[in-house]
Amino acid sequence: MAVQRTFSIIKPDATRRNITGKIIDRLESAGLRVVAQKRVHLTKEQAEGFYAVHKERPFFGELVSFMISGPVVLQVLEGEDAVAKNREVMGATNPKDAAPGTIRADFAESIEANSVHGSDAPETAAEEIKFFFKDEEIVG
Ligand code: UDP
């Protein structure tokens, strides 16, 4: 399996509880390397654009409000099979369904405030990385 990049967000519920380091430790311990990182407060337009695929879903408005409720940490992660590996370490969307030992099982507050985002496929990863990072901001 080749080295891949994926896109990750540490969400506002986690920055609020000051547990970004704990989450990054889980990612690094799984063999993922942080090759780009910035802490920002998303605008409403950025959050709506990023989650545009969900705009018809009933939870869209609440999700956008949550994502702009505090700072987030945007990251590009690199490693072998990075997309799948990140999803594995994150756990299922709903923390009630997340496998023991995953980030969401251990840290998420709810299905919405679930601490992390991770790209679901290599193509999505490329689009999401481009949405937030310039090439020169990624330092492998
Ligand atoms: N979400 C929500 N309610 C739901 C499903 C999802 O608030 O019923 C939020 C949650 O924060 C999730 C995000 O919307 O992480 C994107 O949903 P997706 O199904 O893409 O899950 P993910 O890929 O993040 O596991």
Coordinates of C-alpha atoms and ligand atoms in Angstrom, one line a residue:
M1 CA 0.0 0.0 0.0
A2 CA 1.4 3.3 -1.0
V3 CA 1.9 6.4 1.1
Q4 CA -1.3 8.4 1.0
R5 CA -2.6 11.7 2.4
T6 CA -5.9 12.4 4.1
F7 CA -7.6 15.4 5.6
S8 CA -8.5 15.7 9.3
I9 CA -10.4 18.2 11.5
I10 CA -10.3 18.3 15.2
K11 CA -13.8 19.7 15.9
P12 CA -14.9 22.5 18.3
D13 CA -16.0 20.0 21.1
A14 CA -12.4 18.8 21.3
T15 CA -10.7 22.2 21.2
R16 CA -13.1 23.5 23.9
R17 CA -12.1 20.6 26.2
N18 CA -8.4 21.1 25.4
I19 CA -7.8 17.6 24.2
T20 CA -6.2 18.3 20.8
G21 CA -3.0 16.8 22.0
K22 CA -4.7 13.6 23.1
I23 CA -6.3 13.2 19.7
I24 CA -3.1 13.9 17.8
D25 CA -1.3 11.3 20.0
R26 CA -3.8 8.7 18.8
L27 CA -3.2 9.6 15.2
E28 CA 0.6 9.6 15.5
S29 CA 0.6 6.4 17.4
A30 CA -1.3 4.8 14.5
G31 CA 1.5 5.7 12.2
L32 CA 0.0 8.9 10.7
R33 CA 2.2 11.9 10.4
V34 CA 0.9 15.5 10.6
V35 CA 2.3 17.2 7.5
A36 CA 0.2 20.4 7.6
Q37 CA -1.8 21.9 10.5
K38 CA -3.6 25.1 11.3
R39 CA -5.9 26.2 14.1
V40 CA -8.7 28.4 12.7
H41 CA -12.3 29.6 13.4
L42 CA -14.3 28.5 10.4
T43 CA -16.6 31.0 8.8
K44 CA -20.2 30.0 8.1
E45 CA -19.4 30.0 4.4
Q46 CA -16.5 27.7 4.9
A47 CA -18.4 25.3 7.0
E48 CA -21.4 25.3 4.6
G49 CA -19.0 24.8 1.6
F50 CA -17.1 22.0 3.3
Y51 CA -20.2 20.1 4.3
A52 CA -22.2 21.0 1.1
V53 CA -22.7 17.3 0.3
H54 CA -25.0 17.2 3.4
K55 CA -27.0 20.3 2.7
E56 CA -30.3 18.5 2.2
R57 CA -29.9 16.5 5.4
P58 CA -32.0 17.4 8.4
F59 CA -28.9 17.9 10.6
F60 CA -27.1 20.3 8.2
G61 CA -28.0 23.6 9.9
E62 CA -27.1 22.3 13.4
L63 CA -23.9 20.8 12.0
V64 CA -22.8 24.1 10.5
S65 CA -23.6 26.0 13.8
F66 CA -21.6 23.4 15.7
M67 CA -18.6 23.6 13.4
I68 CA -18.4 27.4 13.8
S69 CA -19.1 27.3 17.6
G70 CA -15.3 27.4 18.4
P71 CA -11.9 26.9 16.9
V72 CA -11.0 23.8 14.9
V73 CA -7.6 22.2 14.0
L74 CA -7.3 21.5 10.3
Q75 CA -4.7 18.8 9.4
V76 CA -3.2 16.9 6.5
L77 CA -2.1 13.4 7.6
E78 CA 0.3 11.2 5.7
G79 CA 1.0 7.5 6.0
E80 CA 0.5 4.1 4.6
D81 CA -3.2 3.7 3.7
A82 CA -3.8 7.0 5.5
V83 CA -7.5 7.4 4.5
A84 CA -8.6 4.0 5.9
K85 CA -6.2 4.1 8.8
N86 CA -7.5 7.5 10.0
R87 CA -11.2 6.3 9.7
E88 CA -10.2 3.2 11.7
V89 CA -8.6 5.3 14.5
M90 CA -11.6 7.7 14.5
G91 CA -14.3 5.1 14.9
A92 CA -17.9 5.2 13.7
T93 CA -19.8 8.5 13.3
N94 CA -22.1 7.8 16.3
P95 CA -19.9 7.3 19.4
K96 CA -22.4 4.7 20.6
D97 CA -21.4 2.5 17.6
A98 CA -17.7 3.3 17.7
A99 CA -15.3 0.4 18.5
P100 CA -13.6 0.6 22.0
G101 CA -10.3 2.4 21.9
T102 CA -11.2 4.6 19.0
I103 CA -11.1 8.5 19.3
R104 CA -14.9 8.8 19.0
A105 CA -15.6 6.0 21.5
D106 CA -13.2 7.6 24.0
F107 CA -13.8 11.4 23.4
A108 CA -16.9 12.2 21.4
E109 CA -19.8 13.8 23.1
S110 CA -22.6 13.0 20.6
I111 CA -23.2 11.9 17.0
E112 CA -22.8 15.6 16.1
A113 CA -20.0 16.7 18.5
N114 CA -17.9 13.7 17.6
S115 CA -14.5 15.3 18.0
V116 CA -13.0 14.5 14.6
H117 CA -13.5 14.6 10.8
G118 CA -11.7 12.3 8.4
S119 CA -11.9 12.0 4.6
D120 CA -13.9 8.9 3.4
A121 CA -11.9 8.2 0.2
P122 CA -8.7 9.3 -1.5
E123 CA -10.6 11.5 -4.0
T124 CA -12.5 13.3 -1.2
A125 CA -9.2 13.7 0.7
A126 CA -7.6 15.5 -2.3
E127 CA -10.6 17.8 -2.6
E128 CA -10.8 18.5 1.1
I129 CA -7.0 19.2 1.4
K130 CA -7.3 21.7 -1.5
F131 CA -10.3 23.4 0.1
F132 CA -8.2 24.4 3.1
F133 CA -4.5 24.2 2.2
K134 CA -2.1 25.6 -0.4
D135 CA 0.5 23.2 -1.7
E136 CA 3.3 25.2 0.1
E137 CA 1.6 24.8 3.4
I138 CA 2.1 21.0 3.3
V139 CA 5.5 20.1 4.5
G140 CA 6.1 16.3 4.3
Ligands
UDP1 N1 -23.8 14.3 11.8 C1 -24.9 14.7 12.6 N2 -26.0 13.9 12.7 C2 -26.1 12.8 12.0 C3 -25.1 12.3 11.2 C4 -24.0 13.1 11.1 O1 -24.8 15.7 13.3 O2 -27.2 12.1 12.1 C5 -22.6 15.1 11.7 C6 -21.4 14.5 12.5 O3 -20.7 15.6 13.0 C7 -20.6 13.8 11.3 C8 -20.9 14.8 10.2 O4 -22.2 15.2 10.4 O5 -19.3 13.6 11.6 C9 -20.7 14.3 8.8 O6 -21.5 13.1 8.7 P1 -20.9 11.8 7.9 O7 -22.1 10.9 7.7 O8 -20.2 12.2 6.7 O9 -20.0 11.1 9.0 P2 -18.4 11.0 9.2 O10 -17.8 10.8 7.8 O11 -17.9 12.3 9.8 O12 -18.2 9.8 10.1

